[in-house]
Amino acid sequence: MIGISYHSGGLVDRPLPWVIEHLGSLGYDAIEIVCGPRAHLKPDEATDADLARVRRWLADAGLRVAAINPYTVKPLAPMAAEGNAIDFFRRLIDVAVALDAPLVNFLPGRLPESDAAGWRLLLETLPPLLEYAATHGIALAIHNHEDHILDTPDKVRQIIDQCGFPNLVSLCDITNFWILGSEVRWSVERLGPHIRHCHVKGVRGRFPRQQFLIPGEEGDEFPFREFAGALG
């Protein structure tokens, strides 16, 4: 069965214990916890005792952690260009282990020089992170995004193949694919077994004039039934 989780960035103005309790009361299966300097978890400050408290809140609410998501930080390529990516993402992997989360997500970003330069930097940066993650049973999930290097199913599939690590997987943001013209069923089939997590949003219009909506909101054009059918 495919579980339903909630990205806690949507409630970042509320304290994490409230968010966890609220999502549990609504019947969610899991939560995707945002981590960063202005997020629910501040990875540089979170102690073992802090993470133990989060585990208790999760247990009380009957929630699991679907993924750890970097938030209010630069995407991976720009962060790597500044020399900060390895330490930051190793810490997120440690947080994922502490909270029994199977995934750490990342946005690829892009560099001002060229997409090729950014792609080469991702190929340099990802292997040591993937090796560290693998020793802890964690996968790194590519969050495809418009205006980033990795914005189509083909590009996500290509970098997964180039890296050659089984724990580099797809966070299939299907709405982000759709607004760029990649149709739903083809996107799911193209990424196939690499999909470990999904984001889905309502939307009106396509890139660059899209307006994101709450799923099912008036005017929503995203084909949710087709997406559910493609996932099986």
PDB file of C-alpha atoms in Angstrom:
ATOM      1  CA  MET A   1       0.000   0.000   0.000  1.00  0.00           C
ATOM      2  CA  ILE A   2       1.220   3.517  -0.782  1.00  0.00           C
ATOM      3  CA  GLY A   3       1.230   5.637   2.366  1.00  0.00           C
ATOM      4  CA  ILE A   4       0.373   9.334   2.490  1.00  0.00           C
ATOM      5  CA  SER A   5       2.810  11.768   4.075  1.00  0.00           C
ATOM      6  CA  TYR A   6       2.873  15.530   4.567  1.00  0.00           C
ATOM      7  CA  HIS A   7       5.767  17.908   3.896  1.00  0.00           C
ATOM      8  CA  SER A   8       6.130  19.820   7.151  1.00  0.00           C
ATOM      9  CA  GLY A   9       7.275  22.933   5.291  1.00  0.00           C
ATOM     10  CA  GLY A  10       3.570  23.581   4.741  1.00  0.00           C
ATOM     11  CA  LEU A  11       3.203  24.103   8.495  1.00  0.00           C
ATOM     12  CA  VAL A  12       6.634  25.506   9.296  1.00  0.00           C
ATOM     13  CA  ASP A  13       4.995  28.337  11.249  1.00  0.00           C
ATOM     14  CA  ARG A  14       3.720  25.786  13.788  1.00  0.00           C
ATOM     15  CA  PRO A  15       5.919  23.939  16.312  1.00  0.00           C
ATOM     16  CA  LEU A  16       6.920  20.416  15.341  1.00  0.00           C
ATOM     17  CA  PRO A  17       5.138  18.613  18.219  1.00  0.00           C
ATOM     18  CA  TRP A  18       1.881  20.305  17.215  1.00  0.00           C
ATOM     19  CA  VAL A  19       2.414  19.389  13.551  1.00  0.00           C
ATOM     20  CA  ILE A  20       3.109  15.746  14.389  1.00  0.00           C
ATOM     21  CA  GLU A  21       0.075  15.445  16.661  1.00  0.00           C
ATOM     22  CA  HIS A  22      -2.151  17.218  14.126  1.00  0.00           C
ATOM     23  CA  LEU A  23      -1.090  15.008  11.210  1.00  0.00           C
ATOM     24  CA  GLY A  24      -1.583  11.896  13.315  1.00  0.00           C
ATOM     25  CA  SER A  25      -5.100  13.021  14.229  1.00  0.00           C
ATOM     26  CA  LEU A  26      -5.909  13.497  10.531  1.00  0.00           C
ATOM     27  CA  GLY A  27      -4.839   9.957   9.681  1.00  0.00           C
ATOM     28  CA  TYR A  28      -1.599  10.611   7.821  1.00  0.00           C
ATOM     29  CA  ASP A  29       0.821   7.701   7.644  1.00  0.00           C
ATOM     30  CA  ALA A  30       4.023   9.729   7.746  1.00  0.00           C
ATOM     31  CA  ILE A  31       5.678  13.122   7.806  1.00  0.00           C
ATOM     32  CA  GLU A  32       8.486  14.588   5.736  1.00  0.00           C
ATOM     33  CA  ILE A  33      10.414  16.722   8.238  1.00  0.00           C
ATOM     34  CA  VAL A  34      12.115  19.888   7.038  1.00  0.00           C
ATOM     35  CA  CYS A  35      15.625  20.534   8.353  1.00  0.00           C
ATOM     36  CA  GLY A  36      17.628  23.731   8.127  1.00  0.00           C
ATOM     37  CA  PRO A  37      18.353  27.037   9.843  1.00  0.00           C
ATOM     38  CA  ARG A  38      14.697  28.144   9.647  1.00  0.00           C
ATOM     39  CA  ALA A  39      12.978  24.774   9.741  1.00  0.00           C
ATOM     40  CA  HIS A  40      11.403  22.382  12.229  1.00  0.00           C
ATOM     41  CA  LEU A  41      14.751  20.732  12.921  1.00  0.00           C
ATOM     42  CA  LYS A  42      17.982  22.697  12.980  1.00  0.00           C
ATOM     43  CA  PRO A  43      20.548  19.984  12.237  1.00  0.00           C
ATOM     44  CA  ASP A  44      23.501  21.886  13.695  1.00  0.00           C
ATOM     45  CA  GLU A  45      21.664  22.347  16.993  1.00  0.00           C
ATOM     46  CA  ALA A  46      19.643  19.132  17.378  1.00  0.00           C
ATOM     47  CA  THR A  47      21.057  16.937  20.137  1.00  0.00           C
ATOM     48  CA  ASP A  48      20.528  13.230  20.706  1.00  0.00           C
ATOM     49  CA  ALA A  49      18.028  14.163  23.421  1.00  0.00           C
ATOM     50  CA  ASP A  50      16.150  16.439  21.000  1.00  0.00           C
ATOM     51  CA  LEU A  51      15.892  13.661  18.429  1.00  0.00           C
ATOM     52  CA  ALA A  52      14.764  11.195  21.096  1.00  0.00           C
ATOM     53  CA  ARG A  53      11.913  13.585  21.944  1.00  0.00           C
ATOM     54  CA  VAL A  54      10.932  13.731  18.279  1.00  0.00           C
ATOM     55  CA  ARG A  55      10.849   9.921  18.187  1.00  0.00           C
ATOM     56  CA  ARG A  56       8.485   9.919  21.176  1.00  0.00           C
ATOM     57  CA  TRP A  57       6.181  12.465  19.534  1.00  0.00           C
ATOM     58  CA  LEU A  58       6.110  10.349  16.395  1.00  0.00           C
ATOM     59  CA  ALA A  59       5.355   7.166  18.320  1.00  0.00           C
ATOM     60  CA  ASP A  60       2.539   8.857  20.250  1.00  0.00           C
ATOM     61  CA  ALA A  61       0.992  10.096  16.993  1.00  0.00           C
ATOM     62  CA  GLY A  62       1.479   6.818  15.116  1.00  0.00           C
ATOM     63  CA  LEU A  63       3.566   8.506  12.417  1.00  0.00           C
ATOM     64  CA  ARG A  64       6.748   7.441  10.698  1.00  0.00           C
ATOM     65  CA  VAL A  65       9.218   9.748   8.956  1.00  0.00           C
ATOM     66  CA  ALA A  66       8.998   9.384   5.182  1.00  0.00           C
ATOM     67  CA  ALA A  67      12.011  11.580   4.478  1.00  0.00           C
ATOM     68  CA  ILE A  68      14.316  14.258   5.813  1.00  0.00           C
ATOM     69  CA  ASN A  69      14.117  17.349   3.640  1.00  0.00           C
ATOM     70  CA  PRO A  70      16.666  20.197   3.536  1.00  0.00           C
ATOM     71  CA  TYR A  71      14.871  23.519   3.879  1.00  0.00           C
ATOM     72  CA  THR A  72      15.901  27.176   3.795  1.00  0.00           C
ATOM     73  CA  VAL A  73      19.331  26.154   2.489  1.00  0.00           C
ATOM     74  CA  LYS A  74      20.946  26.258  -0.948  1.00  0.00           C
ATOM     75  CA  PRO A  75      20.436  23.294  -3.301  1.00  0.00           C
ATOM     76  CA  LEU A  76      23.180  20.703  -3.590  1.00  0.00           C
ATOM     77  CA  ALA A  77      25.232  22.070  -6.510  1.00  0.00           C
ATOM     78  CA  PRO A  78      25.522  25.659  -5.197  1.00  0.00           C
ATOM     79  CA  MET A  79      26.178  24.361  -1.688  1.00  0.00           C
ATOM     80  CA  ALA A  80      28.901  22.066  -3.021  1.00  0.00           C
ATOM     81  CA  ALA A  81      30.457  24.979  -4.928  1.00  0.00           C
ATOM     82  CA  GLU A  82      30.841  26.758  -1.581  1.00  0.00           C
ATOM     83  CA  GLY A  83      32.358  23.668   0.046  1.00  0.00           C
ATOM     84  CA  ASN A  84      29.560  23.078   2.552  1.00  0.00           C
ATOM     85  CA  ALA A  85      27.606  20.174   1.076  1.00  0.00           C
ATOM     86  CA  ILE A  86      29.424  17.144   2.471  1.00  0.00           C
ATOM     87  CA  ASP A  87      29.226  18.158   6.130  1.00  0.00           C
ATOM     88  CA  PHE A  88      25.636  19.377   5.869  1.00  0.00           C
ATOM     89  CA  PHE A  89      24.279  16.304   4.130  1.00  0.00           C
ATOM     90  CA  ARG A  90      26.244  13.899   6.322  1.00  0.00           C
ATOM     91  CA  ARG A  91      24.489  15.520   9.267  1.00  0.00           C
ATOM     92  CA  LEU A  92      21.101  15.103   7.578  1.00  0.00           C
ATOM     93  CA  ILE A  93      21.918  11.429   7.044  1.00  0.00           C
ATOM     94  CA  ASP A  94      22.686  11.134  10.764  1.00  0.00           C
ATOM     95  CA  VAL A  95      19.338  12.766  11.576  1.00  0.00           C
ATOM     96  CA  ALA A  96      17.584  10.344   9.219  1.00  0.00           C
ATOM     97  CA  VAL A  97      19.180   7.401  11.019  1.00  0.00           C
ATOM     98  CA  ALA A  98      18.114   8.763  14.403  1.00  0.00           C
ATOM     99  CA  LEU A  99      14.505   9.159  13.254  1.00  0.00           C
ATOM    100  CA  ASP A 100      14.277   5.907  11.249  1.00  0.00           C
ATOM    101  CA  ALA A 101      13.770   7.831   8.003  1.00  0.00           C
ATOM    102  CA  PRO A 102      14.739   5.896   4.862  1.00  0.00           C
ATOM    103  CA  LEU A 103      15.459   8.946   2.698  1.00  0.00           C
ATOM    104  CA  VAL A 104      17.270  12.263   2.618  1.00  0.00           C
ATOM    105  CA  ASN A 105      16.020  14.469  -0.206  1.00  0.00           C
ATOM    106  CA  PHE A 106      17.988  17.056  -2.145  1.00  0.00           C
ATOM    107  CA  LEU A 107      17.309  19.694  -4.753  1.00  0.00           C
ATOM    108  CA  PRO A 108      19.990  19.692  -7.462  1.00  0.00           C
ATOM    109  CA  GLY A 109      20.111  23.440  -8.073  1.00  0.00           C
ATOM    110  CA  ARG A 110      22.243  24.850 -10.858  1.00  0.00           C
ATOM    111  CA  LEU A 111      25.419  26.920 -11.281  1.00  0.00           C
ATOM    112  CA  PRO A 112      25.766  30.266 -13.087  1.00  0.00           C
ATOM    113  CA  GLU A 113      28.571  28.948 -15.331  1.00  0.00           C
ATOM    114  CA  SER A 114      26.548  26.236 -17.073  1.00  0.00           C
ATOM    115  CA  ASP A 115      24.355  23.222 -16.460  1.00  0.00           C
ATOM    116  CA  ALA A 116      27.285  21.038 -17.509  1.00  0.00           C
ATOM    117  CA  ALA A 117      29.434  22.525 -14.730  1.00  0.00           C
ATOM    118  CA  GLY A 118      26.695  21.910 -12.192  1.00  0.00           C
ATOM    119  CA  TRP A 119      26.158  18.364 -13.415  1.00  0.00           C
ATOM    120  CA  ARG A 120      29.890  17.595 -13.149  1.00  0.00           C
ATOM    121  CA  LEU A 121      29.898  18.957  -9.607  1.00  0.00           C
ATOM    122  CA  LEU A 122      26.955  16.722  -8.684  1.00  0.00           C
ATOM    123  CA  LEU A 123      28.869  13.728 -10.063  1.00  0.00           C
ATOM    124  CA  GLU A 124      31.815  14.664  -7.819  1.00  0.00           C
ATOM    125  CA  THR A 125      29.751  15.404  -4.720  1.00  0.00           C
ATOM    126  CA  LEU A 126      27.216  12.588  -4.709  1.00  0.00           C
ATOM    127  CA  PRO A 127      29.482   9.488  -4.529  1.00  0.00           C
ATOM    128  CA  PRO A 128      31.016  10.203  -1.083  1.00  0.00           C
ATOM    129  CA  LEU A 129      27.586  11.106   0.263  1.00  0.00           C
ATOM    130  CA  LEU A 130      26.039   7.981  -1.232  1.00  0.00           C
ATOM    131  CA  GLU A 131      28.787   5.833   0.257  1.00  0.00           C
ATOM    132  CA  TYR A 132      28.208   7.342   3.708  1.00  0.00           C
ATOM    133  CA  ALA A 133      24.441   6.992   3.341  1.00  0.00           C
ATOM    134  CA  ALA A 134      24.749   3.363   2.222  1.00  0.00           C
ATOM    135  CA  THR A 135      26.678   2.419   5.358  1.00  0.00           C
ATOM    136  CA  HIS A 136      23.692   3.695   7.355  1.00  0.00           C
ATOM    137  CA  GLY A 137      20.947   2.171   5.200  1.00  0.00           C
ATOM    138  CA  ILE A 138      19.840   5.545   3.821  1.00  0.00           C
ATOM    139  CA  ALA A 139      19.010   6.551   0.242  1.00  0.00           C
ATOM    140  CA  LEU A 140      19.427  10.018  -1.271  1.00  0.00           C
ATOM    141  CA  ALA A 141      16.406  11.144  -3.278  1.00  0.00           C
ATOM    142  CA  ILE A 142      16.654  13.549  -6.216  1.00  0.00           C
ATOM    143  CA  HIS A 143      13.924  16.178  -6.014  1.00  0.00           C
ATOM    144  CA  ASN A 144      13.336  17.276  -9.606  1.00  0.00           C
ATOM    145  CA  HIS A 145      12.435  20.931  -9.951  1.00  0.00           C
ATOM    146  CA  GLU A 146      11.864  23.529 -12.628  1.00  0.00           C
ATOM    147  CA  ASP A 147      14.819  25.899 -13.095  1.00  0.00           C
ATOM    148  CA  HIS A 148      17.188  23.238 -11.715  1.00  0.00           C
ATOM    149  CA  ILE A 149      19.632  21.004 -13.603  1.00  0.00           C
ATOM    150  CA  LEU A 150      17.570  17.866 -13.042  1.00  0.00           C
ATOM    151  CA  ASP A 151      14.109  18.826 -14.231  1.00  0.00           C
ATOM    152  CA  THR A 152      12.985  15.949 -16.491  1.00  0.00           C
ATOM    153  CA  PRO A 153      12.629  12.184 -16.017  1.00  0.00           C
ATOM    154  CA  ASP A 154      15.375  11.554 -18.587  1.00  0.00           C
ATOM    155  CA  LYS A 155      17.866  13.736 -16.726  1.00  0.00           C
ATOM    156  CA  VAL A 156      17.057  12.119 -13.382  1.00  0.00           C
ATOM    157  CA  ARG A 157      17.424   8.666 -14.924  1.00  0.00           C
ATOM    158  CA  GLN A 158      20.708   9.655 -16.592  1.00  0.00           C
ATOM    159  CA  ILE A 159      22.434  10.867 -13.430  1.00  0.00           C
ATOM    160  CA  ILE A 160      21.239   7.804 -11.509  1.00  0.00           C
ATOM    161  CA  ASP A 161      22.789   5.611 -14.203  1.00  0.00           C
ATOM    162  CA  GLN A 162      25.993   7.669 -14.249  1.00  0.00           C
ATOM    163  CA  CYS A 163      26.479   7.554 -10.475  1.00  0.00           C
ATOM    164  CA  GLY A 164      25.843   3.818 -10.326  1.00  0.00           C
ATOM    165  CA  PHE A 165      24.735   3.701  -6.677  1.00  0.00           C
ATOM    166  CA  PRO A 166      21.526   1.798  -5.881  1.00  0.00           C
ATOM    167  CA  ASN A 167      20.758   4.222  -3.050  1.00  0.00           C
ATOM    168  CA  LEU A 168      20.473   7.206  -5.419  1.00  0.00           C
ATOM    169  CA  VAL A 169      16.740   7.303  -6.104  1.00  0.00           C
ATOM    170  CA  SER A 170      13.968   9.549  -7.369  1.00  0.00           C
ATOM    171  CA  LEU A 171      11.754  11.792  -5.322  1.00  0.00           C
ATOM    172  CA  CYS A 172       9.287  11.986  -8.178  1.00  0.00           C
ATOM    173  CA  ASP A 173       7.744  15.449  -7.958  1.00  0.00           C
ATOM    174  CA  ILE A 174       5.198  14.582 -10.572  1.00  0.00           C
ATOM    175  CA  THR A 175       3.629  18.036 -10.688  1.00  0.00           C
ATOM    176  CA  ASN A 176       7.032  19.581 -11.390  1.00  0.00           C
ATOM    177  CA  PHE A 177       7.506  17.145 -14.270  1.00  0.00           C
ATOM    178  CA  TRP A 178       3.997  17.817 -15.595  1.00  0.00           C
ATOM    179  CA  ILE A 179       4.307  21.601 -15.731  1.00  0.00           C
ATOM    180  CA  LEU A 180       7.384  21.182 -17.969  1.00  0.00           C
ATOM    181  CA  GLY A 181       5.487  18.981 -20.407  1.00  0.00           C
ATOM    182  CA  SER A 182       6.419  15.478 -19.225  1.00  0.00           C
ATOM    183  CA  GLU A 183       3.163  13.562 -19.124  1.00  0.00           C
ATOM    184  CA  VAL A 184       2.259  11.648 -16.012  1.00  0.00           C
ATOM    185  CA  ARG A 185       2.220   8.008 -17.093  1.00  0.00           C
ATOM    186  CA  TRP A 186       5.376   8.340 -19.192  1.00  0.00           C
ATOM    187  CA  SER A 187       7.221  10.015 -16.291  1.00  0.00           C
ATOM    188  CA  VAL A 188       6.331   7.208 -13.894  1.00  0.00           C
ATOM    189  CA  GLU A 189       7.245   4.520 -16.432  1.00  0.00           C
ATOM    190  CA  ARG A 190      10.542   6.230 -17.283  1.00  0.00           C
ATOM    191  CA  LEU A 191      11.719   6.325 -13.669  1.00  0.00           C
ATOM    192  CA  GLY A 192      10.058   3.042 -12.716  1.00  0.00           C
ATOM    193  CA  PRO A 193      11.905   1.217  -9.924  1.00  0.00           C
ATOM    194  CA  HIS A 194      13.955   4.309  -9.040  1.00  0.00           C
ATOM    195  CA  ILE A 195      10.916   6.062  -7.530  1.00  0.00           C
ATOM    196  CA  ARG A 196      11.002   5.880  -3.736  1.00  0.00           C
ATOM    197  CA  HIS A 197       8.932   8.918  -2.787  1.00  0.00           C
ATOM    198  CA  CYS A 198       6.594  11.352  -4.536  1.00  0.00           C
ATOM    199  CA  HIS A 199       5.463  14.941  -4.218  1.00  0.00           C
ATOM    200  CA  VAL A 200       2.155  15.952  -5.725  1.00  0.00           C
ATOM    201  CA  LYS A 201       0.520  19.375  -5.821  1.00  0.00           C
ATOM    202  CA  GLY A 202      -2.469  20.842  -7.523  1.00  0.00           C
ATOM    203  CA  VAL A 203      -1.681  23.277 -10.317  1.00  0.00           C
ATOM    204  CA  ARG A 204      -3.269  25.609 -12.814  1.00  0.00           C
ATOM    205  CA  GLY A 205      -1.329  26.158 -16.045  1.00  0.00           C
ATOM    206  CA  ARG A 206       2.113  25.063 -17.176  1.00  0.00           C
ATOM    207  CA  PHE A 207       5.600  26.507 -16.837  1.00  0.00           C
ATOM    208  CA  PRO A 208       6.420  29.402 -16.675  1.00  0.00           C
ATOM    209  CA  ARG A 209       2.925  30.618 -15.750  1.00  0.00           C
ATOM    210  CA  GLN A 210       1.917  27.815 -13.405  1.00  0.00           C
ATOM    211  CA  GLN A 211       0.056  28.523 -10.182  1.00  0.00           C
ATOM    212  CA  PHE A 212       0.345  25.803  -7.560  1.00  0.00           C
ATOM    213  CA  LEU A 213      -2.832  24.880  -5.709  1.00  0.00           C
ATOM    214  CA  ILE A 214      -4.029  22.654  -2.916  1.00  0.00           C
ATOM    215  CA  PRO A 215      -4.881  19.302  -4.552  1.00  0.00           C
ATOM    216  CA  GLY A 216      -8.491  19.378  -5.670  1.00  0.00           C
ATOM    217  CA  GLU A 217      -8.814  23.141  -5.297  1.00  0.00           C
ATOM    218  CA  GLU A 218     -11.043  24.899  -7.827  1.00  0.00           C
ATOM    219  CA  GLY A 219      -9.247  25.220 -11.147  1.00  0.00           C
ATOM    220  CA  ASP A 220      -6.830  22.356 -10.466  1.00  0.00           C
ATOM    221  CA  GLU A 221      -5.702  20.819 -13.762  1.00  0.00           C
ATOM    222  CA  PHE A 222      -3.381  18.104 -12.498  1.00  0.00           C
ATOM    223  CA  PRO A 223      -4.551  14.578 -13.518  1.00  0.00           C
ATOM    224  CA  PHE A 224      -4.524  12.885 -10.109  1.00  0.00           C
ATOM    225  CA  ARG A 225      -6.428   9.768 -11.207  1.00  0.00           C
ATOM    226  CA  GLU A 226      -3.974   9.168 -14.023  1.00  0.00           C
ATOM    227  CA  PHE A 227      -1.080   9.510 -11.581  1.00  0.00           C
ATOM    228  CA  ALA A 228      -2.625   7.074  -9.103  1.00  0.00           C
ATOM    229  CA  GLY A 229      -3.232   4.599 -11.909  1.00  0.00           C
ATOM    230  CA  ALA A 230       0.338   4.917 -13.154  1.00  0.00           C
ATOM    231  CA  LEU A 231       1.691   4.158  -9.686  1.00  0.00           C
ATOM    232  CA  GLY A 232      -0.486   1.065  -9.522  1.00  0.00           C
TER     233      GLY A 232
END
